[in-house]
C-alpha positions as a LaTeX table, in Angstrom:
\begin{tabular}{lrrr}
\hline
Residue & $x$ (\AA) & $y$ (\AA) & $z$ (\AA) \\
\hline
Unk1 & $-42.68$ & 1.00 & 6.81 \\
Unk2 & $-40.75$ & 3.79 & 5.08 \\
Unk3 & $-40.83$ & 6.11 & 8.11 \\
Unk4 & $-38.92$ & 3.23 & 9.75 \\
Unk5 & $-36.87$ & 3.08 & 6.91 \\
Unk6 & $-35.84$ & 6.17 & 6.52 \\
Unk7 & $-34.95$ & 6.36 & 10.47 \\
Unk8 & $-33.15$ & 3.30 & 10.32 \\
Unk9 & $-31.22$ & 4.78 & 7.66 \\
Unk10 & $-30.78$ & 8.12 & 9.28 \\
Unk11 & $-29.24$ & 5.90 & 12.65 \\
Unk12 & $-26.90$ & 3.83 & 10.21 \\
Unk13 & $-25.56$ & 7.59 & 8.22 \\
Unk14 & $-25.37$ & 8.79 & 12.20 \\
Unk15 & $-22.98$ & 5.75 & 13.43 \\
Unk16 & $-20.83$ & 5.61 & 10.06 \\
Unk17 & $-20.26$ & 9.03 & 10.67 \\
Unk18 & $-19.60$ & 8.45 & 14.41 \\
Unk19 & $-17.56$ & 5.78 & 12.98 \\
Unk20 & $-15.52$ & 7.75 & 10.10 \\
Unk21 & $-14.70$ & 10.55 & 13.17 \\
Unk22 & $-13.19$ & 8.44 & 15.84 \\
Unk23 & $-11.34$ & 6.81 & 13.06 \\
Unk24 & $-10.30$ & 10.26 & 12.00 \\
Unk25 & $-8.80$ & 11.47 & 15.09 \\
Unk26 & $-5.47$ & 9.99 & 15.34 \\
Unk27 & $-5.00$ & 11.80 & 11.97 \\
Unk28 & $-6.37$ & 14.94 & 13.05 \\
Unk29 & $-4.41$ & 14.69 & 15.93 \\
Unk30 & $-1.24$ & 13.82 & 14.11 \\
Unk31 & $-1.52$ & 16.85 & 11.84 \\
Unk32 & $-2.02$ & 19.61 & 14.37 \\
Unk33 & 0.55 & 17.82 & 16.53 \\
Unk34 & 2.97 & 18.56 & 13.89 \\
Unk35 & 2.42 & 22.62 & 14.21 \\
Unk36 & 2.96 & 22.50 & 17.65 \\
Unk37 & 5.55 & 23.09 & 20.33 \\
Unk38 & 6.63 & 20.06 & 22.41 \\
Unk39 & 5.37 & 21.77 & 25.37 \\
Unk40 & 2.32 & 22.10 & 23.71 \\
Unk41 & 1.72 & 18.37 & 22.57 \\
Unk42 & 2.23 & 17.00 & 26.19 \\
Unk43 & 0.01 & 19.64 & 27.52 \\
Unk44 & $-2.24$ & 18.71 & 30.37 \\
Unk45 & $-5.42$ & 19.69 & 29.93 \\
Unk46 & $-5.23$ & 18.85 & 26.13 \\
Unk47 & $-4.76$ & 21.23 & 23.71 \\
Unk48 & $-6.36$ & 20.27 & 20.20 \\
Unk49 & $-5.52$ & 23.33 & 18.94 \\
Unk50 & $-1.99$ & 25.22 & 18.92 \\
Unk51 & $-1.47$ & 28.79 & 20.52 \\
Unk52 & 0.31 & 29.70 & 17.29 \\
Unk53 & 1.54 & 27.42 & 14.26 \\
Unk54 & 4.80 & 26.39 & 14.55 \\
Unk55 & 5.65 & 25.89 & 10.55 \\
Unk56 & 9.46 & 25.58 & 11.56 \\
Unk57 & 8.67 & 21.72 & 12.60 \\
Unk58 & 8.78 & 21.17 & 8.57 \\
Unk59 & 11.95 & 22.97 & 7.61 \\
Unk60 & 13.59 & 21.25 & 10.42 \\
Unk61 & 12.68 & 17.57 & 9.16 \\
Unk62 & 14.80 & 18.88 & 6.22 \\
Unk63 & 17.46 & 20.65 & 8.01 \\
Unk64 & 18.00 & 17.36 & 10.63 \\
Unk65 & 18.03 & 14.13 & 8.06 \\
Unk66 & 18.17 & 14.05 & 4.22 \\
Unk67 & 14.22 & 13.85 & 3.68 \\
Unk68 & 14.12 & 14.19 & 0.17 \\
Unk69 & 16.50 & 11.52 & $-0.54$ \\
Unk70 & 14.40 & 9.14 & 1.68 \\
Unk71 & 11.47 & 10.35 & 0.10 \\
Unk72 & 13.08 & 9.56 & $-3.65$ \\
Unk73 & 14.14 & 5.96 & $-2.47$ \\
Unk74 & 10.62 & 5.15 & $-1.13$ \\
Unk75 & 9.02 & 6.71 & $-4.62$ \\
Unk76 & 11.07 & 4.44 & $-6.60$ \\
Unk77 & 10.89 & 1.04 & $-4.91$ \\
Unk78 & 7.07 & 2.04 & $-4.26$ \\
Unk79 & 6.26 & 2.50 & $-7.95$ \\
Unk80 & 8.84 & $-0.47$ & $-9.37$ \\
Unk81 & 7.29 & $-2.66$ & $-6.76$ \\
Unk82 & 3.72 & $-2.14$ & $-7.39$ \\
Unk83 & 4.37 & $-2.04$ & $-11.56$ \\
Unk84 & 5.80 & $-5.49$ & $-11.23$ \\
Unk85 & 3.78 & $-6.91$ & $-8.67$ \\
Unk86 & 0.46 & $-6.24$ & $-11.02$ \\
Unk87 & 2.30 & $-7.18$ & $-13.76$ \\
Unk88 & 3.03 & $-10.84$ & $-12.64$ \\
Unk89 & $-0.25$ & $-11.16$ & $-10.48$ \\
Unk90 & $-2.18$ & $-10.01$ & $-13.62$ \\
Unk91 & $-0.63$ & $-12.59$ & $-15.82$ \\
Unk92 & $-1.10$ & $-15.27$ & $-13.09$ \\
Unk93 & $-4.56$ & $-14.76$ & $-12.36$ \\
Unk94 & $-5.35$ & $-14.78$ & $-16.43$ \\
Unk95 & $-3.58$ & $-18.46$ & $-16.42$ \\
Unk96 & $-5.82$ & $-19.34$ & $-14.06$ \\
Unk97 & $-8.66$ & $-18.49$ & $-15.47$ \\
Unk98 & $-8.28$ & $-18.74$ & $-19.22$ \\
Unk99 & $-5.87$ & $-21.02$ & $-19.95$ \\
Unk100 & $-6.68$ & $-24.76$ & $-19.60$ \\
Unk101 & $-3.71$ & $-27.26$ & $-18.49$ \\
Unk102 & $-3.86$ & $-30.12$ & $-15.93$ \\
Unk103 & $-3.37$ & $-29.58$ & $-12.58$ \\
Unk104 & $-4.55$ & $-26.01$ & $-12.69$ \\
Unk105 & $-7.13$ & $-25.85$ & $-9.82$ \\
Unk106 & $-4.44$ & $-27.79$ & $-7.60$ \\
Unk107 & $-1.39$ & $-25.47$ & $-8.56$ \\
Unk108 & $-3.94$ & $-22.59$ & $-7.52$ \\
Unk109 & $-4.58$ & $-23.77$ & $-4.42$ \\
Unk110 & $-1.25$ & $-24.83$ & $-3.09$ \\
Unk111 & $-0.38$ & $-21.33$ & $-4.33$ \\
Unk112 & $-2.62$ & $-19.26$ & $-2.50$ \\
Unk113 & $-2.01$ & $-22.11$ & 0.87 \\
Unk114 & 1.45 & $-20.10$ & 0.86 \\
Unk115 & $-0.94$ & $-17.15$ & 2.40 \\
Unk116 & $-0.87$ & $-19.20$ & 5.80 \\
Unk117 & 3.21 & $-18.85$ & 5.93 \\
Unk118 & 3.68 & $-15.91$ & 8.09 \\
Unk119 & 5.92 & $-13.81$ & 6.70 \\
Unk120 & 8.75 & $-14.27$ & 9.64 \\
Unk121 & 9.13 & $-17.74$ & 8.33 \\
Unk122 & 10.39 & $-16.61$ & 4.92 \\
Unk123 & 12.61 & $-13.82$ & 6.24 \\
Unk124 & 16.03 & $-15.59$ & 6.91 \\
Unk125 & 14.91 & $-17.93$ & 3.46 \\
Unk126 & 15.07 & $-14.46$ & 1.95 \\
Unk127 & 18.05 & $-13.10$ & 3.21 \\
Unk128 & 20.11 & $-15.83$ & 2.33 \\
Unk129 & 18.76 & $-15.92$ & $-1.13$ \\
Unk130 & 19.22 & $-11.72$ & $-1.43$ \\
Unk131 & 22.99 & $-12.33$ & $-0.20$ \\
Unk132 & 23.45 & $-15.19$ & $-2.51$ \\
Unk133 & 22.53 & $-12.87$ & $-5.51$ \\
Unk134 & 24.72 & $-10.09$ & $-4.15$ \\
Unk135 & 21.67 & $-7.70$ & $-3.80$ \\
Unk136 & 21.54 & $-6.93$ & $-0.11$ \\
Unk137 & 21.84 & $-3.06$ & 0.84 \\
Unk138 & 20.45 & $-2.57$ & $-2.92$ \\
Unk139 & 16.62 & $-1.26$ & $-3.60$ \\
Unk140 & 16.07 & $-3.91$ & $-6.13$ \\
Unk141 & 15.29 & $-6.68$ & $-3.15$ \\
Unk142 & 12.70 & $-4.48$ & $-1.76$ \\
Unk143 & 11.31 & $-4.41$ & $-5.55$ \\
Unk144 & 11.83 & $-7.76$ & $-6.11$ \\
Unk145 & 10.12 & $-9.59$ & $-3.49$ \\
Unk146 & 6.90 & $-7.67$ & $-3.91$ \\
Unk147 & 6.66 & $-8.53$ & $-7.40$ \\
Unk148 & 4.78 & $-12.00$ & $-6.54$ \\
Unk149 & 1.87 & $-12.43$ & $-4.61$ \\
Unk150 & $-0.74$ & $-14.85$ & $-3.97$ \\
Unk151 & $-2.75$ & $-12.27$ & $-2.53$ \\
Unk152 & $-2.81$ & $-10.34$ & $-5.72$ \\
Unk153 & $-3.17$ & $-13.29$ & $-7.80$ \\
Unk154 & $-6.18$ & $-14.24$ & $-5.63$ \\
Unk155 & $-7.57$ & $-10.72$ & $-5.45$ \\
Unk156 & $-6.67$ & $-10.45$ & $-9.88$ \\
Unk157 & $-8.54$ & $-14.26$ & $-10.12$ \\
Unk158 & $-11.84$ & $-13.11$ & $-8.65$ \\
Unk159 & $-12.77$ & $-10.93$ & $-10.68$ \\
Unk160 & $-10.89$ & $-12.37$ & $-14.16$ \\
Unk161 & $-13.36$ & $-15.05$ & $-13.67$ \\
Unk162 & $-16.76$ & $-12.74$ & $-13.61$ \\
Unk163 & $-15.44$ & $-11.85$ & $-17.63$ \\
Unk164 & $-17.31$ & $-14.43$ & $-19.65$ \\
Unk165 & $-15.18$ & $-17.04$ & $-21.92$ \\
Unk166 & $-16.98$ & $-16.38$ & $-24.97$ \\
Unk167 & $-15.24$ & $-13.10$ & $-25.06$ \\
Unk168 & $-11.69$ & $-14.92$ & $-25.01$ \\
Unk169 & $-13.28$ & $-17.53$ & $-26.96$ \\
Unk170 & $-14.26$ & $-15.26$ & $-29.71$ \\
Unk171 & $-11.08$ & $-13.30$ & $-29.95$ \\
Unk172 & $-9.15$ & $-16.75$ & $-30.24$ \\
Unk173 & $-11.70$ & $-17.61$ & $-33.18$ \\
Unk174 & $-10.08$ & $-14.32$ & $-35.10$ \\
Unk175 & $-6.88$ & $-15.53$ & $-34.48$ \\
Unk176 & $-6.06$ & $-13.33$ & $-31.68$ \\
Unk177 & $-2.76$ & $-14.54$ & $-29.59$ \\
Unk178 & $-2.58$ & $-15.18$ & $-25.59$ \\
Unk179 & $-1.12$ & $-12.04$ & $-25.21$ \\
Unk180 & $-3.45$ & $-9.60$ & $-26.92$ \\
Unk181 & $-6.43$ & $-11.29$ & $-25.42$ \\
Unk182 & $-4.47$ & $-10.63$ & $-22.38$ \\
Unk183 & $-4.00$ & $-7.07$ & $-23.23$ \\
Unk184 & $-6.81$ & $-6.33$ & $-25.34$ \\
Unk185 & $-10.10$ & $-7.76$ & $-23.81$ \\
Unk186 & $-8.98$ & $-8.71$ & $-20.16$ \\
Unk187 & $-7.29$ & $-5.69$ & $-19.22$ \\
Unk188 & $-9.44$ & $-3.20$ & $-20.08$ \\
Unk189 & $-12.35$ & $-5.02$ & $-18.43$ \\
Unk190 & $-10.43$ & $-5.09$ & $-15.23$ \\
Unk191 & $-9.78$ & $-1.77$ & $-14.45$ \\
Unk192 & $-11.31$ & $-1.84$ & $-10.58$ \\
Unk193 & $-9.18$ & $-5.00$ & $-9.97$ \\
Unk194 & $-6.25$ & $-3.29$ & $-11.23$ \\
Unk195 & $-7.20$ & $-0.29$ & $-9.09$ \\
Unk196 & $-7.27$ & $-2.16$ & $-5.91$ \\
Unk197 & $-4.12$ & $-4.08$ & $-6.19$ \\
Unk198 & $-2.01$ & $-0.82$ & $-6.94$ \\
Unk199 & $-3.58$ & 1.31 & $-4.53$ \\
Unk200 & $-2.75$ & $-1.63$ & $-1.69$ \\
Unk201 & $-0.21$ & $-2.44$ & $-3.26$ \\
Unk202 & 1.66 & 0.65 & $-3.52$ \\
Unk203 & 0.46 & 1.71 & 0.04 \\
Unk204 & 2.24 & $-1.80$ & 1.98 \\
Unk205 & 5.11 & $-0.88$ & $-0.02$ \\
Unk206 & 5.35 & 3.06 & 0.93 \\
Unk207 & 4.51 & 1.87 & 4.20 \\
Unk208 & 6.94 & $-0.53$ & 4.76 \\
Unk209 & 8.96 & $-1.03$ & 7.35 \\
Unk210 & 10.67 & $-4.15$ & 8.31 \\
Unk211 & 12.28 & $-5.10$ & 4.93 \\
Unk212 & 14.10 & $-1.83$ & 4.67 \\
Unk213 & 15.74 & $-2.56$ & 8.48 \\
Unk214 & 16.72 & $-6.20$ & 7.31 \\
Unk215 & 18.44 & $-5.45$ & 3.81 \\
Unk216 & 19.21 & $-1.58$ & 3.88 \\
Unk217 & 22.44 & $-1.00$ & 6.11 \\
Unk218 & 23.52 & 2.59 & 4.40 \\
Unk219 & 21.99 & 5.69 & 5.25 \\
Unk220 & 21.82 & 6.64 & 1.46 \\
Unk221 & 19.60 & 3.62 & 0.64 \\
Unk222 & 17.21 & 5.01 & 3.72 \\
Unk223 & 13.37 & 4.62 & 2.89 \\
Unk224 & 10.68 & 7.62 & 4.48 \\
Unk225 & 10.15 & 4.94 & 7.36 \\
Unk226 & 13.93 & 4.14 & 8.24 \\
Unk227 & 14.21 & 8.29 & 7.90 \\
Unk228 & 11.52 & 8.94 & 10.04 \\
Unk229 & 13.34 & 6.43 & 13.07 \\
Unk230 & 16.05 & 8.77 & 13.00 \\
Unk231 & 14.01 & 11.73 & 15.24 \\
Unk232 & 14.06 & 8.34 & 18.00 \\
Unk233 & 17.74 & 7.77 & 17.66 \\
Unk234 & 19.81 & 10.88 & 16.92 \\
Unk235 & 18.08 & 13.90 & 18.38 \\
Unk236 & 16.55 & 11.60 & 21.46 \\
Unk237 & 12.70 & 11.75 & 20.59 \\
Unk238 & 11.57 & 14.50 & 18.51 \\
Unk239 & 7.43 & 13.60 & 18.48 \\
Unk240 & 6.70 & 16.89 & 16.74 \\
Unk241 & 9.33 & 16.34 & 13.89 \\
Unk242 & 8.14 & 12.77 & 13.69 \\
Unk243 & 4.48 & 13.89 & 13.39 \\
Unk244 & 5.83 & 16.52 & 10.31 \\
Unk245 & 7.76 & 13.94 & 8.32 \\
Unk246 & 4.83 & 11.24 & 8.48 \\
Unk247 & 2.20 & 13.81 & 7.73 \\
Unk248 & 4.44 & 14.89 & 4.58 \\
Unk249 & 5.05 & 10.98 & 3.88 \\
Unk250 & 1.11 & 10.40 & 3.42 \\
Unk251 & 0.81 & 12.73 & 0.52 \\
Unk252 & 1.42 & 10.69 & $-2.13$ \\
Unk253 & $-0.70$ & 7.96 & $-0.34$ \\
Unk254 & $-3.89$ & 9.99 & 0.01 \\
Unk255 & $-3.45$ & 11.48 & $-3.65$ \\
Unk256 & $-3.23$ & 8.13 & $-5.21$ \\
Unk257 & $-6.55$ & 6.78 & $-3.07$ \\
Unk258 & $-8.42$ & 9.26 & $-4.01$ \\
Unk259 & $-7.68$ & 9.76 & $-7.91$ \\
Unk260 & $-8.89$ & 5.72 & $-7.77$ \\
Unk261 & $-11.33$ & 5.90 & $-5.10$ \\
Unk262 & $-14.19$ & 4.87 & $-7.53$ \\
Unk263 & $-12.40$ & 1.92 & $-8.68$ \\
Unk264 & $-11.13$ & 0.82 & $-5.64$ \\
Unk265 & $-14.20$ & 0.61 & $-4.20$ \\
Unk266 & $-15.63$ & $-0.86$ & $-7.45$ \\
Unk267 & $-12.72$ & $-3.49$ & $-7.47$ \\
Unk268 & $-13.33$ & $-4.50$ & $-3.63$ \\
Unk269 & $-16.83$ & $-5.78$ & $-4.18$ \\
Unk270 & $-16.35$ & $-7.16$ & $-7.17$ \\
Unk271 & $-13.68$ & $-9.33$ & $-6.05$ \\
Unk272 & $-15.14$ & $-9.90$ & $-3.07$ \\
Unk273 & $-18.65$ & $-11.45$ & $-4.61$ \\
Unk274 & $-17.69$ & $-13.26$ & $-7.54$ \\
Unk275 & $-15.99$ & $-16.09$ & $-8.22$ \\
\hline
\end{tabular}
């Protein structure tokens, strides 16, 4: 029996790795395709490998479009968004867990039913509301409509509800208030919940895309991902610049998953098995 095991094992490391690599490639492939001459990327047979590094590909992202600037706006409405969006969803999911009022399990579940409205529903909803208040072509709607989420809420819940009551019981026997329970016993408990929501959190937001092209109409406002269209539109289809300016835009990505790795993983089973 533990011969099998241990071969079984060794076949389930082999095909994770297997698994890891093939999911690796388009990475791999995107940073060496950024050192490289066009000529070079559309080579036939392929070249992994480039005769000789073209390092110019990053200067030029910098000489073509202002990257920095991009890179600034998508910093700030990445890091308001995701501070607010834990913020509310943290708050939320302690409601829902430690507060007692009628209606509570209902309200929950209508709230997270919202999950099922795809998101091109609520667009024109949202841009009538963001020209109503005067924000359009301002960073503060990106901000503001990622600071509430029934994902996040959901995700916050799960694991809220694996902390026993007694512990927010007790505290409210010393005469503790909502909001230092709040701060003091459920947040420090939390951690790996609070890990995974900013970490996919922050990444949709750095990532994104669409909202940007709706509401952002000045080149000044630009995010990374508006910048990065520009190689397709101005200078016809630069793919080696593009490959530069998107392997420079995952930096801050990759930094932030792996200074919470441990907690992110941590957070993702935890939420995903209790409750």
């Amino acid at each position: 029996m533990k011969k099998k095991q241990v071969v079984s094992r060794i076949i389930i490391i082999i095909l994770l790795i297997l698994v890891a690599f093939i999911m690796m490639v388009p990475f791999i492939w995107m940073v060496l395709g950024s050192v490289k001459m066009k000529s070079e990327l559309f080579a036939v047979p392929l070249k992994w490998l480039p005769e000789k590094p073209v390092w110019k590909n990053y200067s030029d992202v910098f000489e073509k479009v202002p990257f920095m600037l991009f890179y600034w706006n998508t910093a700030k409405v990445a890091v308001l968004a995701t501070l607010g969006q834990v913020l509310t969803c943290a708050l939320s999911a302690y409601a829902f867990t430690k507060l007692e009022f009628k209606g509570r399990d209902v309200l929950f579940i209508f709230y997270l039913a919202t999950l099922m409205i795809p998101g091109q529903v609520t667009m024109v909803p949202q841009y009538e509301l963001m020209n109503n208040l005067g924000l359009l072509n301002n960073h503060w709607t990106l901000i503001l409509l990622r600071w509430f989420s029934p994902f996040g809420v959901f995700l916050l819940r799960q694991f809220f509800v694996s902390i026993p009551d007694s512990l927010v019981e007790a505290a409210r026997i010393d005469g503790a208030r909502e909001v230092k329970i709040f701060a003091g016993v459920i947040c420090p408990l939390a951690k790996p919940a609070f890990a995974t929501l900013t970490t996919l959190t922050f990444l949709n937001a750095w990532n994104e895309f669409m909202g940007p092209l709706i509401f952002l109409n000045e080149k000044s406002k630009f995010t990374l991902q508006m910048g990065i269209r520009y190689f397709q539109q101005m200078f016809g289809t630069e793919y080696t610049l593009i490959m530069a300016s998107t392997t420079m835009s995952l930096i801050p990505i990759l930094v932030i998953y792996m200074c919470a790795q441990k907690y992110f993983i941590e957070g993702i089973a935890a939420s995903g098995i209790k409750g």
